[in-house]
Short mmCIF file of C-alpha atoms in Angstrom, two decimals:
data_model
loop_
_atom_site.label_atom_id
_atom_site.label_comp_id
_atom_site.label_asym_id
_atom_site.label_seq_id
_atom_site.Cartn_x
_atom_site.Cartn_y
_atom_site.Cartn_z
CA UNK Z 2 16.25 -4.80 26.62
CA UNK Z 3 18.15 -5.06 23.50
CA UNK Z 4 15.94 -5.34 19.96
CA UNK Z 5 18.21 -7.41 17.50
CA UNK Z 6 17.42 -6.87 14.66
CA UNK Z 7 18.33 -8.70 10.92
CA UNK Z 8 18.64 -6.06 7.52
CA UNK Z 9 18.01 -7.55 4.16
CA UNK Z 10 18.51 -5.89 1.26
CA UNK Z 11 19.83 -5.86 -2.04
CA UNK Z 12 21.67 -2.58 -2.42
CA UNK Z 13 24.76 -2.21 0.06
CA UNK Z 14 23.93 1.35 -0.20
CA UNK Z 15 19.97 0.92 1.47
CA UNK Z 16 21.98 -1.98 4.13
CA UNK Z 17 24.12 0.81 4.87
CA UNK Z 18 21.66 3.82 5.58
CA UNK Z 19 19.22 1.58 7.72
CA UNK Z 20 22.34 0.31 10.02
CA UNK Z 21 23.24 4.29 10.41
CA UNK Z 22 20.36 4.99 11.17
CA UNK Z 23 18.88 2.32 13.48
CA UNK Z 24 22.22 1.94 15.23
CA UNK Z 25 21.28 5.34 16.65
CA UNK Z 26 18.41 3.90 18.48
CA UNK Z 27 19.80 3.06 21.24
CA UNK Z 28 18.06 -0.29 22.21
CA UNK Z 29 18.96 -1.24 18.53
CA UNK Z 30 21.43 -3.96 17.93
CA UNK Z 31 22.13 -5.18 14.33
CA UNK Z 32 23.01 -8.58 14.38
CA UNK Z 33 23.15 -9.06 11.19
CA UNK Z 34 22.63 -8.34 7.06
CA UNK Z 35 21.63 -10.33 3.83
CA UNK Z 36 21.65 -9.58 0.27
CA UNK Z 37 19.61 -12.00 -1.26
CA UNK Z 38 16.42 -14.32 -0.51
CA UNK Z 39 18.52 -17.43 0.03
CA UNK Z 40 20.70 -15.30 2.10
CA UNK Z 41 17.99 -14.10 3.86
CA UNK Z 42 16.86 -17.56 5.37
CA UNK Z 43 20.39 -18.81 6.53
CA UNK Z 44 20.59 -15.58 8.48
CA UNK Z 45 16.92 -15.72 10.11
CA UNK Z 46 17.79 -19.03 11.02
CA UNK Z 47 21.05 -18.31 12.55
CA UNK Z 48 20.44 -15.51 14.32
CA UNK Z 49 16.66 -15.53 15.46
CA UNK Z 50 16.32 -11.49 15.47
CA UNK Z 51 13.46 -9.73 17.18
CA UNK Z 52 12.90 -7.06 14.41
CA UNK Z 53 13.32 -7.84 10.50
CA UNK Z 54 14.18 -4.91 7.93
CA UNK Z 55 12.91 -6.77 4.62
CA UNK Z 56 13.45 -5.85 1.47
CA UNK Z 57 10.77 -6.88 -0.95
CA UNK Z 58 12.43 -7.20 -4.46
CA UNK Z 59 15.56 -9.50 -4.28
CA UNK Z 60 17.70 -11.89 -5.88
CA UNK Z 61 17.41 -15.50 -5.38
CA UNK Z 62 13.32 -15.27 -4.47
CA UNK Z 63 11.84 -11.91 -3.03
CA UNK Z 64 11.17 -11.05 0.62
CA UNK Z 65 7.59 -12.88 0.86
CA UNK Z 66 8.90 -15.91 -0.39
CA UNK Z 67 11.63 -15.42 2.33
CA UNK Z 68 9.20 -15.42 5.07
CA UNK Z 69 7.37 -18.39 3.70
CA UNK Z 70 11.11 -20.55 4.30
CA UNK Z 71 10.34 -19.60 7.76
CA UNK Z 72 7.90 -21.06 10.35
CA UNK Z 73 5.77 -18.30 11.26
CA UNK Z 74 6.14 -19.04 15.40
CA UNK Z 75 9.19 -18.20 14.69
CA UNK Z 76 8.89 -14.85 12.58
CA UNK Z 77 10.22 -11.67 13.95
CA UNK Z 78 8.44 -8.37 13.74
CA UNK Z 79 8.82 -7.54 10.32
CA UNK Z 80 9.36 -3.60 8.46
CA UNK Z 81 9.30 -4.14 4.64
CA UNK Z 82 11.49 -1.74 2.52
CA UNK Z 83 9.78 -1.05 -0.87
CA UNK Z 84 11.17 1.10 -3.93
CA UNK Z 85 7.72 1.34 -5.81
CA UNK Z 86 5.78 -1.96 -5.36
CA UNK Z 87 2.09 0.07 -4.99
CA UNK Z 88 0.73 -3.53 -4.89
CA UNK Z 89 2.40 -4.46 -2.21
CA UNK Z 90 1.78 -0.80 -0.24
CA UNK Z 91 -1.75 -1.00 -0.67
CA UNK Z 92 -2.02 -4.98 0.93
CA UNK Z 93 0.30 -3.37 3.59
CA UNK Z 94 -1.85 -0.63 4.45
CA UNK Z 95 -5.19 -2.57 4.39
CA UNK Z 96 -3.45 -4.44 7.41
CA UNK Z 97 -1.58 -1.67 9.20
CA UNK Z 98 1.89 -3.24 8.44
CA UNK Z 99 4.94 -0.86 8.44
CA UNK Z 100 6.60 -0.46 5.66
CA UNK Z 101 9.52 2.06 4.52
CA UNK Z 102 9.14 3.70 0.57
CA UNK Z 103 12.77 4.33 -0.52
CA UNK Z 104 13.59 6.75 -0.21
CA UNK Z 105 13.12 7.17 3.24
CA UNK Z 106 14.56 9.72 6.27
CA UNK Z 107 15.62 9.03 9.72
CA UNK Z 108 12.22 10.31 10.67
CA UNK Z 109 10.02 7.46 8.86
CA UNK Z 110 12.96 4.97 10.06
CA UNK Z 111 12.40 6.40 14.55
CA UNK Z 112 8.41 6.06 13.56
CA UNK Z 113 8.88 2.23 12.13
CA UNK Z 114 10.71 1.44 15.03
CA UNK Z 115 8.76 3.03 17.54
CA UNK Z 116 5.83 0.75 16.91
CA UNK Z 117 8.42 -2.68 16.49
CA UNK Z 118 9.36 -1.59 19.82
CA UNK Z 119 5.67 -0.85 20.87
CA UNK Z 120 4.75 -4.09 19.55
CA UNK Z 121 7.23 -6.02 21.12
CA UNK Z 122 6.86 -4.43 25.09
CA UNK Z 123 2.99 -4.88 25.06
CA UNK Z 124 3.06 -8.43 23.51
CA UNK Z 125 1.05 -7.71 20.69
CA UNK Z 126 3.49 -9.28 18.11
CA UNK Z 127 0.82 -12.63 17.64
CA UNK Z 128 -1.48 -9.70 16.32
CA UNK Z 129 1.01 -8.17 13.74
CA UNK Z 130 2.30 -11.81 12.61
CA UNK Z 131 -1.74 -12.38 12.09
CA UNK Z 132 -1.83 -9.17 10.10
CA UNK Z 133 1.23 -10.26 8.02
CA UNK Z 134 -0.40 -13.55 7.27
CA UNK Z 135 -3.30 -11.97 5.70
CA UNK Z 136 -1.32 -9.08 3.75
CA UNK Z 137 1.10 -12.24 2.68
CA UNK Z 138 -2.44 -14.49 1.20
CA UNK Z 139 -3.71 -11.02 -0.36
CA UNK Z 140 -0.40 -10.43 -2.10
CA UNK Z 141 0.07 -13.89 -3.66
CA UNK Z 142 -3.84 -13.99 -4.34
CA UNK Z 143 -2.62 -10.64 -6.85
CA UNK Z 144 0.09 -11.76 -8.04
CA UNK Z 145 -1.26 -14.97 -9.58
CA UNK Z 146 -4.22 -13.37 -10.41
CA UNK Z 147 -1.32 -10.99 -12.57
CA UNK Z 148 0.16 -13.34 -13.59
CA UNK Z 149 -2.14 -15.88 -15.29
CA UNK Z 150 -3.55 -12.76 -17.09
CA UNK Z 151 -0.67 -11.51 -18.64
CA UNK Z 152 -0.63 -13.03 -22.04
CA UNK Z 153 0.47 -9.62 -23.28
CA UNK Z 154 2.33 -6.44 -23.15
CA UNK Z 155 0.62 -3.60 -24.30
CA UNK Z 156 3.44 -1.26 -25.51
CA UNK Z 157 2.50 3.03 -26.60
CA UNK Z 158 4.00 4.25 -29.44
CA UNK Z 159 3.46 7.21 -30.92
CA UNK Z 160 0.56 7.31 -33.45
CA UNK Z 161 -0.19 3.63 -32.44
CA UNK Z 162 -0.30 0.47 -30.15
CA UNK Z 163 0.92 -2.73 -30.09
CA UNK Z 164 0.76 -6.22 -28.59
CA UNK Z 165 3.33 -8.29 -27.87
CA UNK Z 166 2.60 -11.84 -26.95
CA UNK Z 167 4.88 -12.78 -24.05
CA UNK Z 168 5.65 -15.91 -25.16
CA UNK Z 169 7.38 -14.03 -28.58
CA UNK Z 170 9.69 -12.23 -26.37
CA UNK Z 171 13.41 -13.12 -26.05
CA UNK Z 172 14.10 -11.58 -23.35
CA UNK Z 173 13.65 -8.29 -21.15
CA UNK Z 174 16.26 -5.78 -20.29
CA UNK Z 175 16.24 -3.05 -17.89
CA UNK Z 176 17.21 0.63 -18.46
CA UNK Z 177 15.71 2.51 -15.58
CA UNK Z 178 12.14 2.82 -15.30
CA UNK Z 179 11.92 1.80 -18.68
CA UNK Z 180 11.68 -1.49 -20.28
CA UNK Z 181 13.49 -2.83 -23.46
CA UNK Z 182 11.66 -6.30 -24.85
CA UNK Z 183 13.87 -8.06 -27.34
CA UNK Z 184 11.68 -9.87 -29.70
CA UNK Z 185 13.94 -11.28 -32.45
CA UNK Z 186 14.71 -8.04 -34.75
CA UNK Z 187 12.14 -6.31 -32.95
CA UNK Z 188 12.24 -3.67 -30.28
CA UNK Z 189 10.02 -2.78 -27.96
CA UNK Z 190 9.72 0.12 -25.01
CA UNK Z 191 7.57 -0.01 -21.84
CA UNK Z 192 7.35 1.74 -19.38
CA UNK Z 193 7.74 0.01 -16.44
CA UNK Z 194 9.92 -1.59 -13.61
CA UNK Z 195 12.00 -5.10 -13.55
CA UNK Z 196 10.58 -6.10 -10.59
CA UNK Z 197 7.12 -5.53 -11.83
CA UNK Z 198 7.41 -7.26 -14.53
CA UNK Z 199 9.12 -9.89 -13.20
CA UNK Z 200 6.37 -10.92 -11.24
CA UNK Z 201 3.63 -10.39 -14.02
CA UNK Z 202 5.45 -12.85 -15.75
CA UNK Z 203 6.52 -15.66 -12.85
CA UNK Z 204 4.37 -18.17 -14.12
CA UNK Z 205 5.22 -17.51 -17.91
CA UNK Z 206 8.70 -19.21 -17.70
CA UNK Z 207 10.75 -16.16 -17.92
CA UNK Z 208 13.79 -16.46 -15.12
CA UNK Z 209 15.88 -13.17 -13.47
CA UNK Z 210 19.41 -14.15 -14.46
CA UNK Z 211 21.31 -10.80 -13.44
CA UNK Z 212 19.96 -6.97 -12.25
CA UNK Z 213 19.13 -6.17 -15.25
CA UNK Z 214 17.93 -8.87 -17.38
CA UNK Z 215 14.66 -11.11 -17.43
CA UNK Z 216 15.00 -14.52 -19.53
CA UNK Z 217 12.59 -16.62 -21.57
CA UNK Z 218 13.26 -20.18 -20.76
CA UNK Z 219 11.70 -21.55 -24.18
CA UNK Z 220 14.47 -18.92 -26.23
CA UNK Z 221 17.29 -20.57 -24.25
CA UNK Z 222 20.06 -22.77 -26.52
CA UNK Z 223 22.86 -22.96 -24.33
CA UNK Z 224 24.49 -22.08 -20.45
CA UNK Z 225 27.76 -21.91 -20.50
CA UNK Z 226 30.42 -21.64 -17.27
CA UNK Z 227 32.68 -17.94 -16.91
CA UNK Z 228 34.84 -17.64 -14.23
CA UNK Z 229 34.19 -16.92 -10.49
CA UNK Z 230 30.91 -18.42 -10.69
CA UNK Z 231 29.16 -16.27 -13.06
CA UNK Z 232 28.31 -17.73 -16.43
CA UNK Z 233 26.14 -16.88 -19.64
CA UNK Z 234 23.10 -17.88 -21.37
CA UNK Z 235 22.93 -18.13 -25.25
CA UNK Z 236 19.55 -17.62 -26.66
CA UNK Z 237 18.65 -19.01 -30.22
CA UNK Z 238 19.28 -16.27 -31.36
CA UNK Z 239 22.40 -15.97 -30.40
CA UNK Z 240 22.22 -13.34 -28.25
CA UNK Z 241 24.60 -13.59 -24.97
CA UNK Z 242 23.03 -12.94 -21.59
CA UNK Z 243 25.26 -12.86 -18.41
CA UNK Z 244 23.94 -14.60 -15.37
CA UNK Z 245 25.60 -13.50 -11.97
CA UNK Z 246 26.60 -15.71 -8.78
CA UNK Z 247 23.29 -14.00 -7.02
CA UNK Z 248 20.99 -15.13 -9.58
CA UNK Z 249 22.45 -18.96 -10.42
CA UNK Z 250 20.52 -20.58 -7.58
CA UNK Z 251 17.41 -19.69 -9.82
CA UNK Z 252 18.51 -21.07 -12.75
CA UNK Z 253 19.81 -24.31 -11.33
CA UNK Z 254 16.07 -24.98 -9.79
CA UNK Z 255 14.62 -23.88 -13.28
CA UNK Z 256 17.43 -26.25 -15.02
CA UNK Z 257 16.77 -29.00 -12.39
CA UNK Z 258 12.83 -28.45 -13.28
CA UNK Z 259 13.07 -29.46 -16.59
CA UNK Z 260 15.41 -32.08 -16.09
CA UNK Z 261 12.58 -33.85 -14.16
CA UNK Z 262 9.91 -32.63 -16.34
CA UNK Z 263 11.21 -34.44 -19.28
#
């Protein structure tokens, strides 16, 4: 019997390497990719797979919120891809759910599999979706607990440290596995990862607008139209941030949001 099975991911790159390699399985049938949350749901819901690759950090809203679009009698077996999320590895491990660190080897990929495919001939996939339940409540339990916390940003510098009040900061750009936080004239450098940060700070009005950038809402003046569906965001500071196609969806609901807010 065939396992079809849906990839979501981000990174053509990572879509790429898990086809390869699960294509080689041979009772492996990719019916499909994604490259963004939205993405993700119109494809679950077209093409009903048996087995979900998942990536966790994504544009548009991040692989749990994906799942949560979807009725769970209807969730597939489900093998999160992770870059460096050790929140999300630890909630996985407390409830034995597979998961695949980038990056990973054809060897990790056969052993992921092997238990999808375990799972799925001995009917124990009600068990695993009850696992992912629980690893999904412990999760968002975190990350608002994170969240609601983080009134500020401790940033090291040599000979001293300082506090920066979230709501003070412009906005947050991404050089690596570093951190820049533009706070008017100011300068700042953490260490630490977009997608990190990005949830720290979900419920602190600060918005993903492209790869690389992470937006205060209350620093926004303007949001202007480019071409081919990208567009830009002028801060009161001036400053010019480019939002991409992937991320707009976001920033429509945020726009929308306020519009109702008053």
């Amino acid at each position: 019997m065939k396992i079809r099975a849906l990839i979501v991911d981000d990174e053509k790159p990572a879509r790429d390497l898990v086809a390869t390699l699960a294509s080689a399985e041979p009772d492996i049938e990719i019916v499909g990719e994604a490259a963004s949350g939205p993405s993700a749901v119109a494809a679950l819901d077209r093409f009903s797979p048996d087995l979900l690759f998942l990536d966790i950090q994504l544009p548009g809203f991040d692989g749990f919120e994906v799942l949560k679009h979807i009725p769970t009698e209807r969730w597939p077996l489900v093998i999160f891809i992770t870059a460096h999320d050790q929140h999300a590895i630890r909630a996985f491990e407390l409830h034995a759910m597979d998961y695949l660190l980038k990056p990973f080897e054809y060897d990790r990929l056969r052993q992921a599999i092997a238990r999808a495919r375990g799972n799925l001939q001995n009917h124990t996939a009600a068990a695993q979706q009850s696992r992912l339940l629980a690893a999904l409540e412990k999760w968002q339990n975190q990350s608002q607990s994170q969240s609601s916390e983080l009134d500020r940003i401790v940033v090291r510098q040599t000979g001293r440290v300082t506090f920066v009040k979230t709501r003070e900061i412009d906005w947050i750009e991404a050089e690596g596995n570093y951190l820049r936080l533009h706070c008017g004239q100011e300068r700042f450098v953490v260490r630490e990862t977009m997608s990190s940060i990005e949830t720290r700070l979900a419920r602190k009005n600060f918005l993903r607008v492209n790869r690389s950038a992470l937006v205060n809402l209350e620093r926004v003046r303007e949001w202007q139209p480019l071409f081919h569906g990208d567009s830009i965001l002028i801060l009161q500071n001036g400053c010019r941030v480019p939002v991409t196609r992937v991320y707009r969806a976001n920033l429509d609901r945020a726009v929308t949001h306020l519009e109702k807010a008053g």
